[in-house]
Coordinates of C-alpha atoms and ligand atoms in Angstrom, one line a residue:
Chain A
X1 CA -40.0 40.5 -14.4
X2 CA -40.8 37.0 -16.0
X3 CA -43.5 36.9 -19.1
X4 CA -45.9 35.1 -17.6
X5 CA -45.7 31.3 -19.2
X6 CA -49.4 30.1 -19.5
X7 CA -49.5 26.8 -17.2
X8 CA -49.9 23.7 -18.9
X9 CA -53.7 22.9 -18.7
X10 CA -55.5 19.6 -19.0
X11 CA -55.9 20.4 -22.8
X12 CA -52.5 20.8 -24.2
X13 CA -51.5 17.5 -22.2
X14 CA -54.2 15.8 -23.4
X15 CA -52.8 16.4 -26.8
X16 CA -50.6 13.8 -28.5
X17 CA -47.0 15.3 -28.6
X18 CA -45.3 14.2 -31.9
X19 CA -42.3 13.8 -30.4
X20 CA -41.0 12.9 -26.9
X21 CA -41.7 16.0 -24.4
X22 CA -38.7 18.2 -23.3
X23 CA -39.8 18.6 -19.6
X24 CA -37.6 21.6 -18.1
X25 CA -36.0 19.5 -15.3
X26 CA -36.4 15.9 -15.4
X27 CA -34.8 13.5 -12.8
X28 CA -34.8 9.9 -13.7
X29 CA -34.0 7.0 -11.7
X30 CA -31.5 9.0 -9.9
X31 CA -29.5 6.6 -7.1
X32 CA -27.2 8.8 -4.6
X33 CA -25.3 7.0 -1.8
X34 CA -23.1 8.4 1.3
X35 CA -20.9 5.6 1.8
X36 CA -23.1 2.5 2.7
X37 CA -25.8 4.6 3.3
X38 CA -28.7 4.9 0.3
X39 CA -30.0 8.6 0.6
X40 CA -31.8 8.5 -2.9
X41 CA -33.0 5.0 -4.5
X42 CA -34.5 5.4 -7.7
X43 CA -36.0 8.8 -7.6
X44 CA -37.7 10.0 -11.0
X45 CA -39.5 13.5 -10.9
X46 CA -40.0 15.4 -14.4
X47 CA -41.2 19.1 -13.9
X48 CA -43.1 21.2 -17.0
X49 CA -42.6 24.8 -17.6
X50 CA -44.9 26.9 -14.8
X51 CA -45.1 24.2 -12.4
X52 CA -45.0 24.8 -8.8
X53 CA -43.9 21.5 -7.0
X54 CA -43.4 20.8 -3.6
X55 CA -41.5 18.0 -2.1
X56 CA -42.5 16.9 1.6
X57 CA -41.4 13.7 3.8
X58 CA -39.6 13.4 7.4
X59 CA -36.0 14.6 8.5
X60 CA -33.6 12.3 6.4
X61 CA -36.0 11.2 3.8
X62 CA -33.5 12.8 1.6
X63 CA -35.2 15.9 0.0
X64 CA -32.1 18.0 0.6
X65 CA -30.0 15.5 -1.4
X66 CA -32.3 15.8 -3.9
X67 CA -32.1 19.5 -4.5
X68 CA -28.9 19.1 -4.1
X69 CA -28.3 16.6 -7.0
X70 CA -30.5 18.8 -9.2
X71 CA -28.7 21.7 -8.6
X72 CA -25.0 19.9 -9.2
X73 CA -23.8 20.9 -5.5
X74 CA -24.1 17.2 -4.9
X75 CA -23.2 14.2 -8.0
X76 CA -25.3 11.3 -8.2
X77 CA -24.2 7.8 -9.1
X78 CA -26.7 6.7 -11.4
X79 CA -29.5 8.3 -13.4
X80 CA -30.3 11.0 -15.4
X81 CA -30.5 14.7 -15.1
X82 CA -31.6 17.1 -17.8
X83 CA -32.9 21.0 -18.2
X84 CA -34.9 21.3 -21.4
X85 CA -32.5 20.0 -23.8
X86 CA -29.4 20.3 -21.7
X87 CA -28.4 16.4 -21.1
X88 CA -26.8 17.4 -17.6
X89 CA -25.6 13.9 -16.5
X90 CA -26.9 10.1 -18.2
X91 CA -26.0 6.7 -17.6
X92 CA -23.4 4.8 -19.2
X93 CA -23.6 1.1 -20.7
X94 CA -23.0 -0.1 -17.1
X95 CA -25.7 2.3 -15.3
X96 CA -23.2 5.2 -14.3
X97 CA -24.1 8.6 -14.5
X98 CA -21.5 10.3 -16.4
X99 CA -21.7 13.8 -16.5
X100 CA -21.3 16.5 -19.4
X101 CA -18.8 18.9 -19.9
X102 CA -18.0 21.7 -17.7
X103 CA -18.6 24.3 -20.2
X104 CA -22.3 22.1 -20.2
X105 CA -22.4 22.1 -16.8
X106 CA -22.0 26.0 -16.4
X107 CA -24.5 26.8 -18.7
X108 CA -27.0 25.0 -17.1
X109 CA -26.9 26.9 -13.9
X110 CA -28.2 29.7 -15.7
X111 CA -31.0 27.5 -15.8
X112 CA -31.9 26.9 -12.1
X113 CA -31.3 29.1 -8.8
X114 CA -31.1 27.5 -5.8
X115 CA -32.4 29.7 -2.3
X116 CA -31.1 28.0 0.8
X117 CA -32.9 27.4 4.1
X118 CA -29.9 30.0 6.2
X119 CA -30.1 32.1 3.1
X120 CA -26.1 32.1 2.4
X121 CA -25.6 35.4 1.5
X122 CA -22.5 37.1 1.3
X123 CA -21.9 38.8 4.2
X124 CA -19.5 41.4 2.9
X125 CA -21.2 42.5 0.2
X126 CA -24.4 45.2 0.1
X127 CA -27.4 44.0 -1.1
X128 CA -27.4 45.3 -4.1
X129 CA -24.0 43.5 -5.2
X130 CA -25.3 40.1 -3.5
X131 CA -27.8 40.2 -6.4
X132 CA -25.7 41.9 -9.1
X133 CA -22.8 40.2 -8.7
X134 CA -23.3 37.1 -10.1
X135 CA -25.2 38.5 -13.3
X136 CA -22.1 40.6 -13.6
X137 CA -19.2 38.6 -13.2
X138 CA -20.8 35.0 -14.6
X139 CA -23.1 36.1 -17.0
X140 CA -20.9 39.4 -17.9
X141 CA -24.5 40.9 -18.5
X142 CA -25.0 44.8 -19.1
X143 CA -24.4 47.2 -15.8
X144 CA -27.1 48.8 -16.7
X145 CA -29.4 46.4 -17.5
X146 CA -28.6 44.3 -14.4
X147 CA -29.0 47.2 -11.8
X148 CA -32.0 48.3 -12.9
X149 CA -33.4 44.8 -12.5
X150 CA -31.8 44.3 -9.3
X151 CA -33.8 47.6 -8.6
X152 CA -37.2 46.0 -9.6
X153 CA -36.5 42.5 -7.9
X154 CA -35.6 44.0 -4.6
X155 CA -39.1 46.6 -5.1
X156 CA -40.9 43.2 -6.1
X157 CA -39.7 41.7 -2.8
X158 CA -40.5 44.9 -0.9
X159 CA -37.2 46.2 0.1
X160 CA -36.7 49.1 -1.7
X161 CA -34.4 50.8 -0.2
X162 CA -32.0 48.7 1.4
X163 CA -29.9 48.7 -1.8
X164 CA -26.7 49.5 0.3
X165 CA -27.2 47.8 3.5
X166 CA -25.1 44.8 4.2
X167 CA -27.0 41.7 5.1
X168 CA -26.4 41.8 8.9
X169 CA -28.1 44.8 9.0
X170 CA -31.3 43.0 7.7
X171 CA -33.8 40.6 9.6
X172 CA -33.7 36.9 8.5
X173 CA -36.9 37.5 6.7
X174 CA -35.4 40.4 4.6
X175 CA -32.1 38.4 4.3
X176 CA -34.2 35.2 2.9
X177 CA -36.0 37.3 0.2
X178 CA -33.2 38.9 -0.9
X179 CA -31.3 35.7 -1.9
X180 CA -34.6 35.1 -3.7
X181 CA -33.8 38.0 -5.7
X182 CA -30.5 37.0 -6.4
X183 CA -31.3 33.9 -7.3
X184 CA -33.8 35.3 -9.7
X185 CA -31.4 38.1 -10.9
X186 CA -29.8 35.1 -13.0
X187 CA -33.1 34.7 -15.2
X188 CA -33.1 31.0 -13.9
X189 CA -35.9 28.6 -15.5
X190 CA -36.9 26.8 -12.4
X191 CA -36.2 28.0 -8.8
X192 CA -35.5 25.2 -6.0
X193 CA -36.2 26.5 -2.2
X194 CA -34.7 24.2 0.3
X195 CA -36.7 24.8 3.5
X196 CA -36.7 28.6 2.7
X197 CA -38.5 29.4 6.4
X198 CA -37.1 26.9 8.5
X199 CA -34.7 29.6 9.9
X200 CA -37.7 32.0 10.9
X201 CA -40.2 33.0 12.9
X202 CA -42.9 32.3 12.6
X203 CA -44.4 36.2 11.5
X204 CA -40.7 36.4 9.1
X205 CA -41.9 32.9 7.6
X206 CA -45.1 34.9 6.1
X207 CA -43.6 37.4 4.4
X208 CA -41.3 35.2 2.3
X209 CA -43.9 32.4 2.1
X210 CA -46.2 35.7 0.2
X211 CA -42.8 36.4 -2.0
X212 CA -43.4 32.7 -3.1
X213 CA -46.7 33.2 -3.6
X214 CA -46.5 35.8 -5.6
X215 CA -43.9 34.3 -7.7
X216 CA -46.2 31.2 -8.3
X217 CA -49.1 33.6 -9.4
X218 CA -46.6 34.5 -12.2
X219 CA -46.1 31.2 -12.8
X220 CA -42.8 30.7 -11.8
X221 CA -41.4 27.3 -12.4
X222 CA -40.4 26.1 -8.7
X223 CA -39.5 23.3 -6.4
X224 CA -40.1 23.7 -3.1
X225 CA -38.7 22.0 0.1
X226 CA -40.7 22.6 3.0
X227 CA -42.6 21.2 6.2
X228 CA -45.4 24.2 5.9
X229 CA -48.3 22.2 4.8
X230 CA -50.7 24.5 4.4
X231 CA -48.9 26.8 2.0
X232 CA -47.8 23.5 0.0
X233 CA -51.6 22.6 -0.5
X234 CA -52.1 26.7 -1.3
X235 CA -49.4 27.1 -3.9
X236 CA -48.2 24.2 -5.4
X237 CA -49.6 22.1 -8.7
X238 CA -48.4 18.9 -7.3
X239 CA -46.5 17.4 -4.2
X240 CA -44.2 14.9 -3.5
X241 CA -43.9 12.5 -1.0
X242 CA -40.4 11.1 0.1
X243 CA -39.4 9.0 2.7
X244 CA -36.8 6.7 2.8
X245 CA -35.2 7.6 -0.3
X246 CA -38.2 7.2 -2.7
X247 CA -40.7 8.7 -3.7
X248 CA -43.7 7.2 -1.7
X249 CA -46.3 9.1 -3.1
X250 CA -47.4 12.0 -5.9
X251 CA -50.5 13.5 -6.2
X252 CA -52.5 17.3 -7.3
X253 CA -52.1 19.1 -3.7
X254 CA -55.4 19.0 -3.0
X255 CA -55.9 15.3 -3.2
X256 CA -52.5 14.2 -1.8
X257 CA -53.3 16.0 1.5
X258 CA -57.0 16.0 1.6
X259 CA -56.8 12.1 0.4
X260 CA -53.5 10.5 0.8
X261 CA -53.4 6.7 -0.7
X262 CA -50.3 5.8 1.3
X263 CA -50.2 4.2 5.0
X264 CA -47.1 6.0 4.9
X265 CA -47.9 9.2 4.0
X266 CA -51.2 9.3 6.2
X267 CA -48.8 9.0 8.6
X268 CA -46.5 11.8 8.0
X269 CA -49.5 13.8 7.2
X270 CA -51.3 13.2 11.0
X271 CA -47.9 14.2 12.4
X272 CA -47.1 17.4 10.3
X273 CA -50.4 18.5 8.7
X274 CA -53.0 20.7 11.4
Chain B
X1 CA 24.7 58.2 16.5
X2 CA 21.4 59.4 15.7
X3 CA 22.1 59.3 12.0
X4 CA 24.1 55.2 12.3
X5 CA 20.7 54.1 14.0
X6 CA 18.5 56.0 11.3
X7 CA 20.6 54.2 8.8
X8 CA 19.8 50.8 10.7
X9 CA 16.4 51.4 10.8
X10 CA 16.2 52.0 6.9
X11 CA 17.5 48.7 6.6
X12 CA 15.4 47.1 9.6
X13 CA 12.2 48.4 7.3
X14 CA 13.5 47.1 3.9
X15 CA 13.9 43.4 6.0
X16 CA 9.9 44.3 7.5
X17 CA 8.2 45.0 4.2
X18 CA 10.6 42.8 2.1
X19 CA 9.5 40.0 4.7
X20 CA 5.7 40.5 4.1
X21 CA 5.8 40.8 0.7
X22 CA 7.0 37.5 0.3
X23 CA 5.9 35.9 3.4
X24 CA 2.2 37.0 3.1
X25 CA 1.4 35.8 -0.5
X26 CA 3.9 32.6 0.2
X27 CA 1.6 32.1 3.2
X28 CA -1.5 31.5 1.3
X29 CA 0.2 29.0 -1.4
X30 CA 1.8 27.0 1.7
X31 CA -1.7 26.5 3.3
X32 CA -3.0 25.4 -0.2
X33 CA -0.7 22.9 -0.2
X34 CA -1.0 22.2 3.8
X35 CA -5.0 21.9 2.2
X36 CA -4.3 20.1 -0.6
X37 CA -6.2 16.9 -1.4
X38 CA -2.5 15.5 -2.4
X39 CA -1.7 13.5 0.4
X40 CA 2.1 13.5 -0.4
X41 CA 2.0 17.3 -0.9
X42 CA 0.5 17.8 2.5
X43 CA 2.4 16.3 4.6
X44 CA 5.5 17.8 3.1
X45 CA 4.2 21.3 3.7
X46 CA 2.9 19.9 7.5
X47 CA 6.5 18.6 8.0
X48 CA 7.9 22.2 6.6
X49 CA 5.7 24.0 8.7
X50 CA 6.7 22.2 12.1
X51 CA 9.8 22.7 10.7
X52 CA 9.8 26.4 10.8
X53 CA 7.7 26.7 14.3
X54 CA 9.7 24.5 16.0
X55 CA 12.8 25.9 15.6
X56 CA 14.4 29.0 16.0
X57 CA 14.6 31.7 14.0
X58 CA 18.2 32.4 14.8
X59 CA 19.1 29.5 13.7
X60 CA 16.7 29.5 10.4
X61 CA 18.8 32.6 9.2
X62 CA 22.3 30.7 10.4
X63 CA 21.2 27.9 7.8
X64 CA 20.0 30.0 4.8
X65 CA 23.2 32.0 5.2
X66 CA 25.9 29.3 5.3
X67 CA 23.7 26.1 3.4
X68 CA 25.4 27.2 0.1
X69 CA 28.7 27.1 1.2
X70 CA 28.7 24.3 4.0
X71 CA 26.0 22.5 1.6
X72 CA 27.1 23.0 -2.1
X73 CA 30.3 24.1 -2.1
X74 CA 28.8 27.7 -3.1
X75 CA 31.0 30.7 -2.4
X76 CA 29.3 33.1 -0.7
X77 CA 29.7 36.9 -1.4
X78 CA 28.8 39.8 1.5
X79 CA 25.9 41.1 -0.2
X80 CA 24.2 37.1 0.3
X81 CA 24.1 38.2 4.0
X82 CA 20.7 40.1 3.2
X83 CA 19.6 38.3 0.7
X84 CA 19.9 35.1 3.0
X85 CA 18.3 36.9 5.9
X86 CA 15.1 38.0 3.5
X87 CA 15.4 34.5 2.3
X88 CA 14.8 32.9 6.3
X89 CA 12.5 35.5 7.3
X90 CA 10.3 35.0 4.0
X91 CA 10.0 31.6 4.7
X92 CA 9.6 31.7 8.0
X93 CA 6.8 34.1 8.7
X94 CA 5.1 32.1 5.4
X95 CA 4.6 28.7 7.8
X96 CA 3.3 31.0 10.3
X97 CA 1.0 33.0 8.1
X98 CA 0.2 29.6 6.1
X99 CA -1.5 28.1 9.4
X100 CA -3.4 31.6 10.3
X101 CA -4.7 31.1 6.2
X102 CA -5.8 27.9 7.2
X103 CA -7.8 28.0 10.1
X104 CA -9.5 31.4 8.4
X105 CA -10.3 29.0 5.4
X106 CA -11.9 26.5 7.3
X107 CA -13.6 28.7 9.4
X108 CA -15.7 30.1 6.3
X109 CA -19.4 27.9 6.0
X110 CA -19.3 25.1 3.2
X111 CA -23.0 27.4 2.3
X112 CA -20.1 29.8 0.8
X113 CA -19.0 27.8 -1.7
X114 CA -22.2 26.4 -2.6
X115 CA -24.2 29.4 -2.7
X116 CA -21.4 30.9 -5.5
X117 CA -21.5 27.0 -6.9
X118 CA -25.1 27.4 -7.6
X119 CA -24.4 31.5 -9.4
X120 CA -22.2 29.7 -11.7
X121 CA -18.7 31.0 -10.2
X122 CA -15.7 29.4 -10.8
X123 CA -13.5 27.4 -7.9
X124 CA -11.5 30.9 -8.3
X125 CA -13.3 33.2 -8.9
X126 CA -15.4 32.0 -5.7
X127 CA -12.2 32.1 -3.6
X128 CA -11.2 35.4 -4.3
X129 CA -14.0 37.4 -4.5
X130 CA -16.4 35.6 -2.1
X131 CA -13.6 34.0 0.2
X132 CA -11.2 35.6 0.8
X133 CA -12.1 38.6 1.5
X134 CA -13.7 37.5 4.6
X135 CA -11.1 35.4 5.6
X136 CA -9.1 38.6 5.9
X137 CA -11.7 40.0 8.2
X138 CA -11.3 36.8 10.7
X139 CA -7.8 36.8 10.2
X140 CA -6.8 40.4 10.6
X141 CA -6.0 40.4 14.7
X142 CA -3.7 37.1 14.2
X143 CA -2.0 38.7 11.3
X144 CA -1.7 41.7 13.7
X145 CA 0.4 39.9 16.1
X146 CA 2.8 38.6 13.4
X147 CA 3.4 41.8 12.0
X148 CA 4.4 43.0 15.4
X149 CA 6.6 40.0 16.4
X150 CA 8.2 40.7 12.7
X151 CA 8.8 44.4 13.7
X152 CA 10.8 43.0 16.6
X153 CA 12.3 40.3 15.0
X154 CA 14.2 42.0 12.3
X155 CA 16.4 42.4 15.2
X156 CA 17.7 38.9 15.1
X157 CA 19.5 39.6 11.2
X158 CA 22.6 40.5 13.6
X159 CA 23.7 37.1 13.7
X160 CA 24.2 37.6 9.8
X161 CA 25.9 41.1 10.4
X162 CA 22.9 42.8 8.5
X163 CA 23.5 46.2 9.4
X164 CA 20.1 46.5 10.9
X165 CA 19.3 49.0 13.5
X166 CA 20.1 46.4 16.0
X167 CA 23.4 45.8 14.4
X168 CA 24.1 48.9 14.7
X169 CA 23.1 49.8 18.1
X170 CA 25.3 47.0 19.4
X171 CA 28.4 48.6 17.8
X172 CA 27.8 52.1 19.1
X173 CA 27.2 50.7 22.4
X174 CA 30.6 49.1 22.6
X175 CA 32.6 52.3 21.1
X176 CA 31.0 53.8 23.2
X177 CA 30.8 51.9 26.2
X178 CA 27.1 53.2 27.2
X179 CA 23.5 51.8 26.6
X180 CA 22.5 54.9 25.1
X181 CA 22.4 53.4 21.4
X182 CA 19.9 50.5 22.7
X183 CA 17.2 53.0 24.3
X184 CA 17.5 54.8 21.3
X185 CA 17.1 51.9 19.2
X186 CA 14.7 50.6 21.4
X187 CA 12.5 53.7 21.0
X188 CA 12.6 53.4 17.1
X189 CA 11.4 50.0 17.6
X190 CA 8.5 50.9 20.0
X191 CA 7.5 54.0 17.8
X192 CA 7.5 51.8 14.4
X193 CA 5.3 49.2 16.0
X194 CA 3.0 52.0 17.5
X195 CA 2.6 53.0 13.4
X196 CA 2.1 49.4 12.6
X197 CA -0.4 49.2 15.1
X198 CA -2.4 52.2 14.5
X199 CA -2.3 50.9 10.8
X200 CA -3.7 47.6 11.1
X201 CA -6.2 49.1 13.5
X202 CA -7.7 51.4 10.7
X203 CA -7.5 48.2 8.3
X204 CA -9.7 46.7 11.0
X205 CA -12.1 49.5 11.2
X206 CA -12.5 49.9 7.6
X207 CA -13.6 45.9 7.8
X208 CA -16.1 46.9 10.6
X209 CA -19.0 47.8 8.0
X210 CA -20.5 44.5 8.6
X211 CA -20.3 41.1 10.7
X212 CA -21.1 37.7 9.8
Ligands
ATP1 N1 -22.7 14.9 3.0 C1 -23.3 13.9 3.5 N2 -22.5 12.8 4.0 C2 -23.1 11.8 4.5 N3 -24.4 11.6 4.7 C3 -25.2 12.6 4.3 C4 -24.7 13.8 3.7 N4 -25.7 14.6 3.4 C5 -26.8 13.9 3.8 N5 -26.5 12.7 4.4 C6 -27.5 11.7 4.9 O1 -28.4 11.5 3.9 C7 -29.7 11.4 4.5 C8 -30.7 12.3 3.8 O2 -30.3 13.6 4.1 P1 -31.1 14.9 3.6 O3 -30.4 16.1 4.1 O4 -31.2 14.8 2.1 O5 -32.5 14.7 4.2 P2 -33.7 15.8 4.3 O6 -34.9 15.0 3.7 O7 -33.3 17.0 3.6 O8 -33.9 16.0 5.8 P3 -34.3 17.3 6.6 O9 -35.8 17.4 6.5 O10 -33.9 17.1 8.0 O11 -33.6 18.5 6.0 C9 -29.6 11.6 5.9 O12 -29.5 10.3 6.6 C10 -28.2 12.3 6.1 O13 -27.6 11.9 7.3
MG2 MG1 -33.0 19.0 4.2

């Protein structure tokens, strides 16, 4: 479905860009407050084409928030947020975020989808409209064309078939990959998951974590929320490591679990890694 | 007598479906405002919607009927008595539908919204195609219930001399000194709120193909 986007290797970063690099999602110095309480304090992460991030860290180290700010469901008070070229929010002279256009901001979710840990499908629609619907009606795409994607996604995700069942009718599993379908039906740049299998068992966790897999292997752009260790170290490039509402620690997967430089995240790691 | 009642019954329909075609769409504006973020607007509709359930009905369609006269000095022609009467029952069964909006509203899961946020659909577009259409599912039985109590209701437009079916079962009965013209009357009503019932029954069945 996606050309495959060659991931950026050591060379081409090792080369001097003439100009400043457009990353496709960079968050800088975001600052997000409930109230009194500081949920995000100073969180910068920049994400390049075909990257595969995961973010990790204990209940209420604000990861959610985080998703949520990049994905405008949540506004943040200070920082910046920008897709490619699409300025999405900056700060002011005083340090407040102020925040583009709508017309701006609607355009830029066709960059991003968003899949939800309880999947937030619509119930009354089949699955074929949950996915076609929004190409449809937002993007006022092609019937044609959009179907016959929504076709291949839902092959792709290995429900062929249940085009015209309603989502009740399907097991969480099934109801999770199909709002990864729908969020890919959009032609998003970068995908966020928020705890995608944190709703499921344990044997309906493995078939979506494989969808994700798979989707990496194409070299999906993605941000992943998630507490499954092992299939962070497998799939992503790089993970982060919240706690507290900052970014404690970043590293290549590999060396960030097998080798963590942190007090802090050795200690998240004995509690959650096996 | 048979023909007088079927008359009044012509009548008791145009007051039921005049009713909820004002009442039902009213209904949803009202909660808007009951909803609204507008603090002053809010508790205008809260105070018009106590208003309306806490007092009753009978009276509602005594105040519609005479407020232009008593209240503005209005002369009021005959042919106000139905317009007053849709007028009462409009905005009556509106606060009671308004509040049965509401609590289907809130009961839909904020992941709704955001999950439409996130496709890029508007506030209204998400509202009325992901919305409300299942807050018409939840709300169907409630609605159910109204529409019945309207069926019977319709009745009460004899304090306005409406020449409803009631109406007119009440002045058969005294020419004719017999309670013939109520059981007959009261038939109509049962057999018209068997129909009603049998039709919101297939709405809910048709809304069957899938649960949340
Ligand atoms: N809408 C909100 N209003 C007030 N406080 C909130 C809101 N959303 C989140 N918080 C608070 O912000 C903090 C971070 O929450 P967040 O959901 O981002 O954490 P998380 O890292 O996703 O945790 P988990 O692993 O449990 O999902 C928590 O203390 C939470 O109580
Ligand atoms: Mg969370």
């Amino acid at each position: 479905m996606n050309e495959a986007k060659p991931k950026p290797s050591a060379k081409v970063s090792d080369q001097k860009p003439t100009r400043e690099q457009k990353h496709l999602l960079s968050l800088e110095h975001i600052k997000k407050s409930f109230g009194d309480a500081r949920v995000l304090k100073d969180i910068s992460i920049k994400v390049d084409t075909g990257e595969v991030v995961a973010v990790i860290g204990p209940s209420g180290s604000g990861k959610s928030t985080l998703l949520r700010c990049a994905t405008l469901l949540e506004t943040f008070e200070s920082g910046r947020l920008a897709y490619g070229d699409l300025t999405i929010a900056e700060n002011d002279a005083n340090g407040c975020a102020v925040y583009a256009s709508k017309a701006v901001l609607k355009h830029a979710k066709t960059r991003f989808g968003l899949v939800f840990q309880n999947f937030n499908l619509f119930p009354h629609y089949t699955v074929l409209h949950n996915i076609t619907a929004a190409p449809l009606r937002v993007q006022k795409r092609e019937r044609e064309e959009v179907v016959a994607l929504a076709q291949s996604l839902l092959d792709k995700m290995g429900l062929a078939g249940k085009e015209n069942m309603v989502p009740c009718e399907l097991s969480g599993g099934q109801q999770q990959r199909v709002a990864i379908a729908r969020a890919l039906a959009l032609n998003p740049q970068v995908l966020f998951f928020d705890e995608p299998t944190s709703a499921l068992d344990p044997e309906l966790t493995r078939e979506v974590l494989n969808v994700i897999r798979d989707l990496a292997a194409e070299h999906m752009t993605m941000v992943i929320v998630t507490h499954e260790m092992s299939f962070a170290r497998d799939v992503a490039d790089r993970i982060v490591f919240m706690e507290g509402g900052v970014i404690v620690e970043e590293g290549t997967a590999a060396s960030l679990i097998a080798n963590p430089q942190q007090e802090r995240t050795k200690a998240f790691l004995s509690h959650y890694g096996e | 007598m048979l023909g007088m009642l079927g008359e009044g019954f012509i009548v008791s329909l145009q007051i039921f479906c005049l009713t909820l075609l004002g009442s039902l769409p009213l209904g949803l504006l009202v909660a808007f405002g009951r909803m609204s973020r507008i603090k002053p607007l809010s508790i205008a509709v809260q105070i018009y919607i106590s208003v309306m359930r806490g007092t009753p009905l009978m009276l509602q369609l005594m105040v519609v009927y005479y407020l232009p006269y008593f209240g503005f000095g209005i002369g009021i022609g005959d042919s106000y008595r139905f317009v007053a009467t849709i007028i009462a029952f409009v905005i009556n069964y509106a606060a009671y539908f308004a509040e049965i909006y509401r609590s289907g509203i809130q009961s839909i899961p904020r992941g709704q919204y955001e999950a439409a946020g996130v496709l890029g659909y508007s506030r209204a577009q998400t509202f009325f195609s992901i919305i409300f259409p299942q807050v018409v599912k939840r709300i169907l039985p409630a609605v159910t219930n109204e529409v019945i109590t309207l069926v019977k209701d319709t009745s009460l437009s004899f304090v306005l001399s409406v020449p409803e079916m009631f109406t007119t079962a009440k002045a058969i009965a005294a020419a004719q000194k017999s309670m013939v013209a109520f059981a007959v009357a009261g038939v109509f009503y049962y057999v018209f709120n068997a129909v009603v019932a049998f039709a919101m029954n297939l709405v809910e069945k048709k809304m069957d193909y899938y649960h949340e």
